[in-house]
Short mmCIF file of C-alpha atoms in Angstrom, two decimals:
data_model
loop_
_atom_site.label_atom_id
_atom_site.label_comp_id
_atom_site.label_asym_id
_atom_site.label_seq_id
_atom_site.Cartn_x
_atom_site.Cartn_y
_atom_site.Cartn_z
CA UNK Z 1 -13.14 13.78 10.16
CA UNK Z 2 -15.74 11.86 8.43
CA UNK Z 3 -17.00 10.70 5.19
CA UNK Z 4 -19.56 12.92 4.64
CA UNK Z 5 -21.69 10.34 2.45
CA UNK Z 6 -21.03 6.99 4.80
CA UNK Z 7 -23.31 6.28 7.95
CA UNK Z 8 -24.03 9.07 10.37
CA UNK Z 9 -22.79 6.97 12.81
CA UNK Z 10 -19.47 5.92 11.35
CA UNK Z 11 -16.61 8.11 12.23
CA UNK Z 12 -13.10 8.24 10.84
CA UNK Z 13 -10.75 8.51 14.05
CA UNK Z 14 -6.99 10.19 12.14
CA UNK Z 15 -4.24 9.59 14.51
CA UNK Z 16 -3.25 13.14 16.25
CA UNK Z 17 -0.28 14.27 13.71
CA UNK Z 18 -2.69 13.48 11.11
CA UNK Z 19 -5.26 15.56 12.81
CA UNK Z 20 -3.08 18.13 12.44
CA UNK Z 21 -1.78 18.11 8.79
CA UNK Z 22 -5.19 18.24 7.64
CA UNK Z 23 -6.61 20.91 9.88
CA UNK Z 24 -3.69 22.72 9.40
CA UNK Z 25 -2.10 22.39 6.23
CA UNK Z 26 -5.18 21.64 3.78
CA UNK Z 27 -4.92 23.78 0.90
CA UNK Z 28 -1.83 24.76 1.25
CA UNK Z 29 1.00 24.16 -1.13
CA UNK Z 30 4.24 24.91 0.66
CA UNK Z 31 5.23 24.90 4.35
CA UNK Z 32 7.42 24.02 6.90
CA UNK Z 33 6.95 21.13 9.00
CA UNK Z 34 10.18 20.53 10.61
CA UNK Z 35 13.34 22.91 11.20
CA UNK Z 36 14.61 20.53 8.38
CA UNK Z 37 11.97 19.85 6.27
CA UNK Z 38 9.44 21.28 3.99
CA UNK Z 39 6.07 19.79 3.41
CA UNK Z 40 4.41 19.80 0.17
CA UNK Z 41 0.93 19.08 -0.77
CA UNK Z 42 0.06 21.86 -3.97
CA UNK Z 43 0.26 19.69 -7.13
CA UNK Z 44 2.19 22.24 -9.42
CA UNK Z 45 4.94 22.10 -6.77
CA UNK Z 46 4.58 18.62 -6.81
CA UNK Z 47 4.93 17.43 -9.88
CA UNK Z 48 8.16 19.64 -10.56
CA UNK Z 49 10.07 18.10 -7.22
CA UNK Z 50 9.41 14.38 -8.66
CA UNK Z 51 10.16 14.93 -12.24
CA UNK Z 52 13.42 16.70 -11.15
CA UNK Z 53 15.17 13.47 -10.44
CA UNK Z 54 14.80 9.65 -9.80
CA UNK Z 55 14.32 8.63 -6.29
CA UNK Z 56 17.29 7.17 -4.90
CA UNK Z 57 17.88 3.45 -3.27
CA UNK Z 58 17.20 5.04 0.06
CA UNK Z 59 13.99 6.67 -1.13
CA UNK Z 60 12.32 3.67 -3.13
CA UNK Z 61 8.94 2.51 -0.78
CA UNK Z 62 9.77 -0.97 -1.50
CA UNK Z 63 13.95 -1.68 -2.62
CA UNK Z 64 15.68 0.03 -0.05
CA UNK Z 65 18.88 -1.40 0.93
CA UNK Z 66 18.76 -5.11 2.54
CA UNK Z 67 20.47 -5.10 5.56
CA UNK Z 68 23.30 -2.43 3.72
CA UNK Z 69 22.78 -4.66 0.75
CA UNK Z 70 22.10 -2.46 -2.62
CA UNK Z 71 18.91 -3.89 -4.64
CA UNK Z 72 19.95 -2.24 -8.24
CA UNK Z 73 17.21 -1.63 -10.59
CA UNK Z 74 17.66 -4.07 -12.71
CA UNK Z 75 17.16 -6.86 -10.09
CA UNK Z 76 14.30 -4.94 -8.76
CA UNK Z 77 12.85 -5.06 -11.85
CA UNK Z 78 13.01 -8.62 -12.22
CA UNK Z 79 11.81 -9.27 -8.84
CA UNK Z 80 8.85 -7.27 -9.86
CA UNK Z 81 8.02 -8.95 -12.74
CA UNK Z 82 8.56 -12.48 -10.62
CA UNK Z 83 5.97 -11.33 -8.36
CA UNK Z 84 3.55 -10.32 -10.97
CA UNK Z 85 3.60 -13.64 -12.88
CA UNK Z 86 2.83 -15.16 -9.31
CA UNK Z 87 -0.29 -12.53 -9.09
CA UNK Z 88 -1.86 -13.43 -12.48
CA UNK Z 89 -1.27 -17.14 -12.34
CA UNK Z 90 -3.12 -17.16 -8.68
CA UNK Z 91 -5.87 -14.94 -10.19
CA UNK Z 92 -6.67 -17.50 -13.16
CA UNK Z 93 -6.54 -20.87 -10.85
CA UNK Z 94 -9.99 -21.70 -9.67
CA UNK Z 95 -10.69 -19.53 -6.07
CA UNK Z 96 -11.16 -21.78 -3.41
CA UNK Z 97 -14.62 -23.08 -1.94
CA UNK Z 98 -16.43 -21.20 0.55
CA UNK Z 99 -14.26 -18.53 1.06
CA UNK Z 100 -15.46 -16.68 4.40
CA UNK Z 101 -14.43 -12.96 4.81
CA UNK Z 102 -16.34 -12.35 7.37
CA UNK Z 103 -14.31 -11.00 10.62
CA UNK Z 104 -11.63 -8.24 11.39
CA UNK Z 105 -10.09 -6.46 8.18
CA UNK Z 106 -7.23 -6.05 7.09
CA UNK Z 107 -6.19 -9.03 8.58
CA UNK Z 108 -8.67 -11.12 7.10
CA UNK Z 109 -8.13 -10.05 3.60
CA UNK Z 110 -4.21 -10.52 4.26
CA UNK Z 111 -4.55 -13.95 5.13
CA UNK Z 112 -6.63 -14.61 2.27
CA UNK Z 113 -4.43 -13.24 -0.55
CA UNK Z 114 -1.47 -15.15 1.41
CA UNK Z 115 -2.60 -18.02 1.19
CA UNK Z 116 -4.25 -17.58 -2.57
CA UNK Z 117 -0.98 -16.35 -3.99
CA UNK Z 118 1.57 -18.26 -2.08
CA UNK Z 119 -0.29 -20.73 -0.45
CA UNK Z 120 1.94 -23.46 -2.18
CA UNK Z 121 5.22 -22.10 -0.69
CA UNK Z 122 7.27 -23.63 2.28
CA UNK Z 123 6.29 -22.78 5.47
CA UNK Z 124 9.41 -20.62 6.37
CA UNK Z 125 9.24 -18.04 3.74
CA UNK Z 126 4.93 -18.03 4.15
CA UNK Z 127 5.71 -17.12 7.67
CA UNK Z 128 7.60 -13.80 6.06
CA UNK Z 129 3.63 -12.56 5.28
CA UNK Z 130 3.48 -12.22 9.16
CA UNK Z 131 1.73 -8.57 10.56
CA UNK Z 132 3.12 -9.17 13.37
CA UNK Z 133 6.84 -8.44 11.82
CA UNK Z 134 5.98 -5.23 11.30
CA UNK Z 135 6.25 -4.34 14.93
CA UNK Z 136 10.57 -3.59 14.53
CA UNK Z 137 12.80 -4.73 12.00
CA UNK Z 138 15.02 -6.45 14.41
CA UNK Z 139 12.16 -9.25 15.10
CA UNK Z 140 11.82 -9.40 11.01
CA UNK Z 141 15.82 -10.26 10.88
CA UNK Z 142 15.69 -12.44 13.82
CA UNK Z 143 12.97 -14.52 11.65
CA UNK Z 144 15.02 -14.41 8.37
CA UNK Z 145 17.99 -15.24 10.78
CA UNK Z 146 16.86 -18.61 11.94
CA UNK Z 147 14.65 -19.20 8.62
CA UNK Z 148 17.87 -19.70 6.66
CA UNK Z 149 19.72 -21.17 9.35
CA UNK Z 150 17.44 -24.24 9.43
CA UNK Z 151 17.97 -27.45 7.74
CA UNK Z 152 16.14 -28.84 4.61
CA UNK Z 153 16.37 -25.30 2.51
CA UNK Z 154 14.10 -25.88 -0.33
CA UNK Z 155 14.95 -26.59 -3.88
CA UNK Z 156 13.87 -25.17 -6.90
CA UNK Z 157 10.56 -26.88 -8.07
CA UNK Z 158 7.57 -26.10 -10.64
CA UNK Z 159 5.07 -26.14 -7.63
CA UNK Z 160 6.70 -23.08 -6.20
CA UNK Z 161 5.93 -19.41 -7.00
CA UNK Z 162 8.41 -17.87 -8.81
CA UNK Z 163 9.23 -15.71 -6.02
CA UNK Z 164 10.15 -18.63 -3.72
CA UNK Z 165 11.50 -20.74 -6.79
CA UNK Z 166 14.13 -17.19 -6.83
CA UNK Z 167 14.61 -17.82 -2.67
CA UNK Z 168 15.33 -21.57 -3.67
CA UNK Z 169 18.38 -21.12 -5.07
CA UNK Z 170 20.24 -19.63 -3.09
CA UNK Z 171 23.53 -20.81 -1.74
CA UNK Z 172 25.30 -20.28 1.74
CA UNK Z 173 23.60 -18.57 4.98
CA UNK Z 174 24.24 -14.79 3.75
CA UNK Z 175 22.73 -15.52 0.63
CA UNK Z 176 19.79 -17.39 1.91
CA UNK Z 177 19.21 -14.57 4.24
CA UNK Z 178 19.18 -11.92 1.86
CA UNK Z 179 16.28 -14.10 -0.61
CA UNK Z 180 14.19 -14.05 2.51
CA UNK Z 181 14.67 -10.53 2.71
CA UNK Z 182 13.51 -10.18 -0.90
CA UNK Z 183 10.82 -12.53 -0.90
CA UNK Z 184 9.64 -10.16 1.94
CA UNK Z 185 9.94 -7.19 0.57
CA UNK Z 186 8.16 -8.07 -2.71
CA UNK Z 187 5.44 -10.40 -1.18
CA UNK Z 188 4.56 -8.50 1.69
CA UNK Z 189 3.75 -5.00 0.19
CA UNK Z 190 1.20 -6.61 -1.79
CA UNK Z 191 -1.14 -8.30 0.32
CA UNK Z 192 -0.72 -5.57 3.04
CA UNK Z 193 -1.77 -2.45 0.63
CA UNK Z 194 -4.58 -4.86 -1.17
CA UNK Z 195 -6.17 -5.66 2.20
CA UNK Z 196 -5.74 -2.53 3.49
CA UNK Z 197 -7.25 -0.43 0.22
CA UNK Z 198 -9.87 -2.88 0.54
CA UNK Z 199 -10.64 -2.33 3.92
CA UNK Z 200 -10.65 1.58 4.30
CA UNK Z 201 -12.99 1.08 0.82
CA UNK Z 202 -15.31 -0.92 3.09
CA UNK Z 203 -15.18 1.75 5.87
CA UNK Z 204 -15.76 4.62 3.64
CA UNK Z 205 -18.77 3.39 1.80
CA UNK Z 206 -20.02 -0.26 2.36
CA UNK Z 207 -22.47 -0.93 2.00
CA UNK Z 208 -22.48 0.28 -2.28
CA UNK Z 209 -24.82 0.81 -4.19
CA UNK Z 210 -25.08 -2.04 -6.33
CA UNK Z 211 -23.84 -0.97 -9.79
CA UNK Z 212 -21.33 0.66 -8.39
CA UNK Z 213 -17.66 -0.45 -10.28
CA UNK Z 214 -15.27 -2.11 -8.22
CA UNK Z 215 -12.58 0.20 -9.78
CA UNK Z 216 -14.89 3.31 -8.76
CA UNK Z 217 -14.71 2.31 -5.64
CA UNK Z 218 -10.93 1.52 -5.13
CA UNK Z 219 -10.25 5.01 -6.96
CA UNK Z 220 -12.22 6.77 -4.29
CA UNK Z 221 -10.98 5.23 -1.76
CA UNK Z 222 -7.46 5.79 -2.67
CA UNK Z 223 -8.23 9.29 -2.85
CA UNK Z 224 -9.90 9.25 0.81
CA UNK Z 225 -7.67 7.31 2.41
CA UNK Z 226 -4.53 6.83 0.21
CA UNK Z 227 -1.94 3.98 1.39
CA UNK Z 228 1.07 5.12 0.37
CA UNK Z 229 0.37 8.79 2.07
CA UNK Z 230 3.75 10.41 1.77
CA UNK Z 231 6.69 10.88 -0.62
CA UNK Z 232 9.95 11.55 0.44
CA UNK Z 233 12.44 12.93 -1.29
CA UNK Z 234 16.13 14.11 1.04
CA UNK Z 235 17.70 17.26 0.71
CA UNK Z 236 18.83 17.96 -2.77
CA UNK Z 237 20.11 20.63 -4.83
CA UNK Z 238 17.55 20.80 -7.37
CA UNK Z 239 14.89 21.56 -4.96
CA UNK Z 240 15.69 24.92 -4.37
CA UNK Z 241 15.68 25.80 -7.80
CA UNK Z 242 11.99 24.20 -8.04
CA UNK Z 243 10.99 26.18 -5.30
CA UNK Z 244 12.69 28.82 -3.37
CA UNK Z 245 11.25 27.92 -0.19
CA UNK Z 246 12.79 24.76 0.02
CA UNK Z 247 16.36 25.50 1.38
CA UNK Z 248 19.49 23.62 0.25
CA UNK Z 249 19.18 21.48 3.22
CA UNK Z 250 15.41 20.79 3.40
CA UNK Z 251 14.08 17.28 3.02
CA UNK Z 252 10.48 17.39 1.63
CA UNK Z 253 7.65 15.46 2.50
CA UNK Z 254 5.03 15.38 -0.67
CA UNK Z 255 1.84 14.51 1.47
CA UNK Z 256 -1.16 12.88 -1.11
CA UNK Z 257 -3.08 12.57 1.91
CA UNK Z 258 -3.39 16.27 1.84
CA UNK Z 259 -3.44 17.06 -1.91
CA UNK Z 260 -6.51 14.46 -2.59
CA UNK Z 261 -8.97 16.54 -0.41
CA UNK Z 262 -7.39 19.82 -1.70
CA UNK Z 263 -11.04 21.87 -2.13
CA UNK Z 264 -9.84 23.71 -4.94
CA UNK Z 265 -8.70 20.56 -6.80
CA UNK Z 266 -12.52 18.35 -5.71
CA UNK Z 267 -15.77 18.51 -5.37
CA UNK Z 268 -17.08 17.77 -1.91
CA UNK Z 269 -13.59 16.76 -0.97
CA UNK Z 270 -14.74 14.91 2.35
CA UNK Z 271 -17.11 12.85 0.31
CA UNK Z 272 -16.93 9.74 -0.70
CA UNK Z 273 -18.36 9.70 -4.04
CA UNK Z 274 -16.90 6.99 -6.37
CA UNK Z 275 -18.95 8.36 -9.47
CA UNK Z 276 -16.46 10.86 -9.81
CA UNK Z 277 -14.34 8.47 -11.65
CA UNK Z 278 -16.86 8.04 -14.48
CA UNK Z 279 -15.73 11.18 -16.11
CA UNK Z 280 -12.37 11.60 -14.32
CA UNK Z 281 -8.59 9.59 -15.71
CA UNK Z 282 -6.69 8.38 -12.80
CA UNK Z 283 -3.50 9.30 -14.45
CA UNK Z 284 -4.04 12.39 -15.42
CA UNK Z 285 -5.85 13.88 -12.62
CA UNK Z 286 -4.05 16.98 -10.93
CA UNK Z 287 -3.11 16.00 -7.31
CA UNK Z 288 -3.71 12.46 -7.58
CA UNK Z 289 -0.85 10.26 -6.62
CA UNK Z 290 -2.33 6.98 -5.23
CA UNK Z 291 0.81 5.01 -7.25
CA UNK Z 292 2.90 8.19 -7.29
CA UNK Z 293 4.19 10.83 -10.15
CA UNK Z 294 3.87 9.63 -13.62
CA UNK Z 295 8.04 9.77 -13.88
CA UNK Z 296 8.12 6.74 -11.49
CA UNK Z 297 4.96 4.66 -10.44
CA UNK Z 298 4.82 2.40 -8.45
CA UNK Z 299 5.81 -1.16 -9.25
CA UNK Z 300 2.85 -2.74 -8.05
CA UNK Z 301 0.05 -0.91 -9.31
CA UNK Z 302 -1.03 -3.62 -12.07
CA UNK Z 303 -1.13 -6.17 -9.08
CA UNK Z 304 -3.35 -4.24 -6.80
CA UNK Z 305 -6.19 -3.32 -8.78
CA UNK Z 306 -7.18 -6.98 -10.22
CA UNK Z 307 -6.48 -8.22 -6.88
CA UNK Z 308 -8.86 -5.17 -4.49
CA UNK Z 309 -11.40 -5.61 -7.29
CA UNK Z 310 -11.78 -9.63 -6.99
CA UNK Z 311 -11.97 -8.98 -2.71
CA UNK Z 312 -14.32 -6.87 -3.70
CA UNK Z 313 -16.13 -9.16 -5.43
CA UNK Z 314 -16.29 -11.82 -3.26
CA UNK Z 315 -17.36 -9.29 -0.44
CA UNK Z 316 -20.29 -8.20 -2.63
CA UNK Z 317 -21.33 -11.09 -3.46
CA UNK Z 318 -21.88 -12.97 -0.10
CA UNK Z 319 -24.06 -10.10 1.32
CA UNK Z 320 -21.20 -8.75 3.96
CA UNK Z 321 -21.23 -5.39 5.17
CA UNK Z 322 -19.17 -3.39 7.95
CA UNK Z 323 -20.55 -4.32 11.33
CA UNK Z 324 -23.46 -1.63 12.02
CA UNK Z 325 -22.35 -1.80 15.94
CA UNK Z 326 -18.74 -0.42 14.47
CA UNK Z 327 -18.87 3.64 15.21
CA UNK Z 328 -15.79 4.55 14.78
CA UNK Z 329 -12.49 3.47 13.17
CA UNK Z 330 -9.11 4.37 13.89
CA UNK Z 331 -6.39 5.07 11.33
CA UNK Z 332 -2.82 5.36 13.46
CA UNK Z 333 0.28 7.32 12.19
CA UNK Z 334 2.09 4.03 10.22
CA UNK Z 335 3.49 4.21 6.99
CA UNK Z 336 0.72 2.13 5.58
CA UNK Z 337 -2.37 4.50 5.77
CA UNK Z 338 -5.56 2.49 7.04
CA UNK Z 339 -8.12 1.83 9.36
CA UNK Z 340 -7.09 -0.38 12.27
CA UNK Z 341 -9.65 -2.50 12.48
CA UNK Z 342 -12.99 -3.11 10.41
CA UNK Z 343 -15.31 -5.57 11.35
CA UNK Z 344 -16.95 -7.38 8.48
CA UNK Z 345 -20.71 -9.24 9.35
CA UNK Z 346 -23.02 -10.94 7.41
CA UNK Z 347 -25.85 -8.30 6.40
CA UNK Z 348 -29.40 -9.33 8.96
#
């Protein structure tokens, strides 16, 4: 399935399960997917199953339990805030010098906002920004494991983000363990989604037209190709009452991926067409739930748009494009919705 206003040539590849929810299930607003769960993608449905309770610890995208470890809110929310203070104190230091974002995204762009947001911090929580711990959680804790096992933990200093200045005091093995896991968890989510958003924005549409917004663009690509692509919400007893065909021991999968190209909710659905979001409000558009229901969004929604929009920015502005020999791009079944692989080029 392909944009229907990028390239000819450039194809979006959906990973076979993927495939299938949208030739299947697009349009629909209730149906089974499993023997035990239901999958939802109508937006009246939706709305009703997330306003009918919090999500639990379990259900949270980014504070699940650490390692059986309970995050509570209110730490969560602290962490959060940590994390944003790191985000907008990057953003206003001066950007480095001939920044080159040329080469394979999201990697590229991941490297970049590393190093721009926590460039300063010791080596062994930097190393927590790795892709490549995203293969199984056992090689994450095996990371963490010798990470705080190592001599010469660091100490709380001004030169440190706040997240690591957090990690920094920590006392004892089990506790340094557990601030690597957090440092992780709030760290990591950002400059994966960021370069990821970025690049499936880059697939869909580069190159734009030139007075084009950045936030147009990140809107529409959120829509296409949404990150964060399903909501899940276990087996509960208000479900039911929401919807009768969601039995008392149905989980339900709310699938964005499928409600964003719902035809009766968008024009051209398939089309990438960021001047839709001159006249339309992000938060109150029916379906739309790039950062989730408006009874719980997502924590780091203020960090991701100033940060896509300055990639953005500096990809604009240096005359790169998506490599024209690039025909097709691949987007796999991972929690983190996105195009394997874009190739970035300087425009001939």
């Amino acid at each position: 399935m392909a944009s229907s206003s990028a390239p000819p040539a450039r194809t979006t590849v959906f990973a076979p399960r993927l495939a299938a929810l949208l030739g299947e299930h697009l349009g629909r607003d209730v149906f089974r997917l499993e023997p035990d769960t239901i999958g939802v993608a109508g937006h009246e449905v939706a709305d009703r199953i997330l306003a009918a309770r919090r999500a639990t610890e379990t259900e949270r995208p980014t504070f699940k339990p650490l390692h059986g470890r309970s995050i509570s809110r209110a730490e969560a929310s602290a962490v959060t805030r940590t994390i944003g203070n790191d985000v907008r104190e990057a953003l206003a230091r001066p950007l480095p010098r001939h920044v080159d974002l040329a080469g394979p995204w999201p990697l590229t762009g991941h490297l970049f906002l590393r190093d721009l947001i926590l460039g300063q911090d010791p080596r062994r929580l930097r190393m927590l920004m790795s892709r490549t711990l995203e293969l199984t959680p056992k090689l994450t804790w095996s990371v963490i494991g010798v990470g705080a096992a190592l001599p010469g933990w660091p100490r709380p200093d001004a030169r440190l983000t706040g997240l690591a200045d957090r990690a920094a005091r920590a006392r004892g093995y089990q506790e340094r363990r557990y601030a690597m896991g957090v440092y992780r968890r709030a760290a990591a989510p950002v400059c994966f989604t960021v370069s990821t958003l970025v690049a499936n924005a880059l697939w869909l549409g580069a190159p734009f037209d030139e007075g084009t917004p950045h936030r147009n663009i990140i809107l529409e690509s959120l829509r296409l190709l949404p990150p964060s692509w399903n909501i899940l919400r276990n087996a509960s007893p208000e479900y039911p009452v929401v919807d009768s065909r969601i039995g008392a021991r149905d989980d339900v999968l709310l699938l964005p991926l499928l409600s964003h190209r719902d035809p009766a909710l968008w024009g051209e659905p398939d089309a990438f067409r960021p001047e839709r979001w001159d006249t339309l409000d992000p938060d109150a558009t029916p379906g739309y739930l790039p950062f989730g229901h408006a009874s719980e969004r997502c924590w780091g929604r203020h960090m991701v748009m100033p940060l896509a929009e300055l990639l953005l920015d500096l990809i604009r502005g240096s005359g790169l494009t998506v490599d024209p020999g690039q025909r097709a791009g691949k987007v796999p079944l991972l929690g983190l919705l996105g195009v394997e692989e874009v190739r970035l080029v300087r425009r001939r």
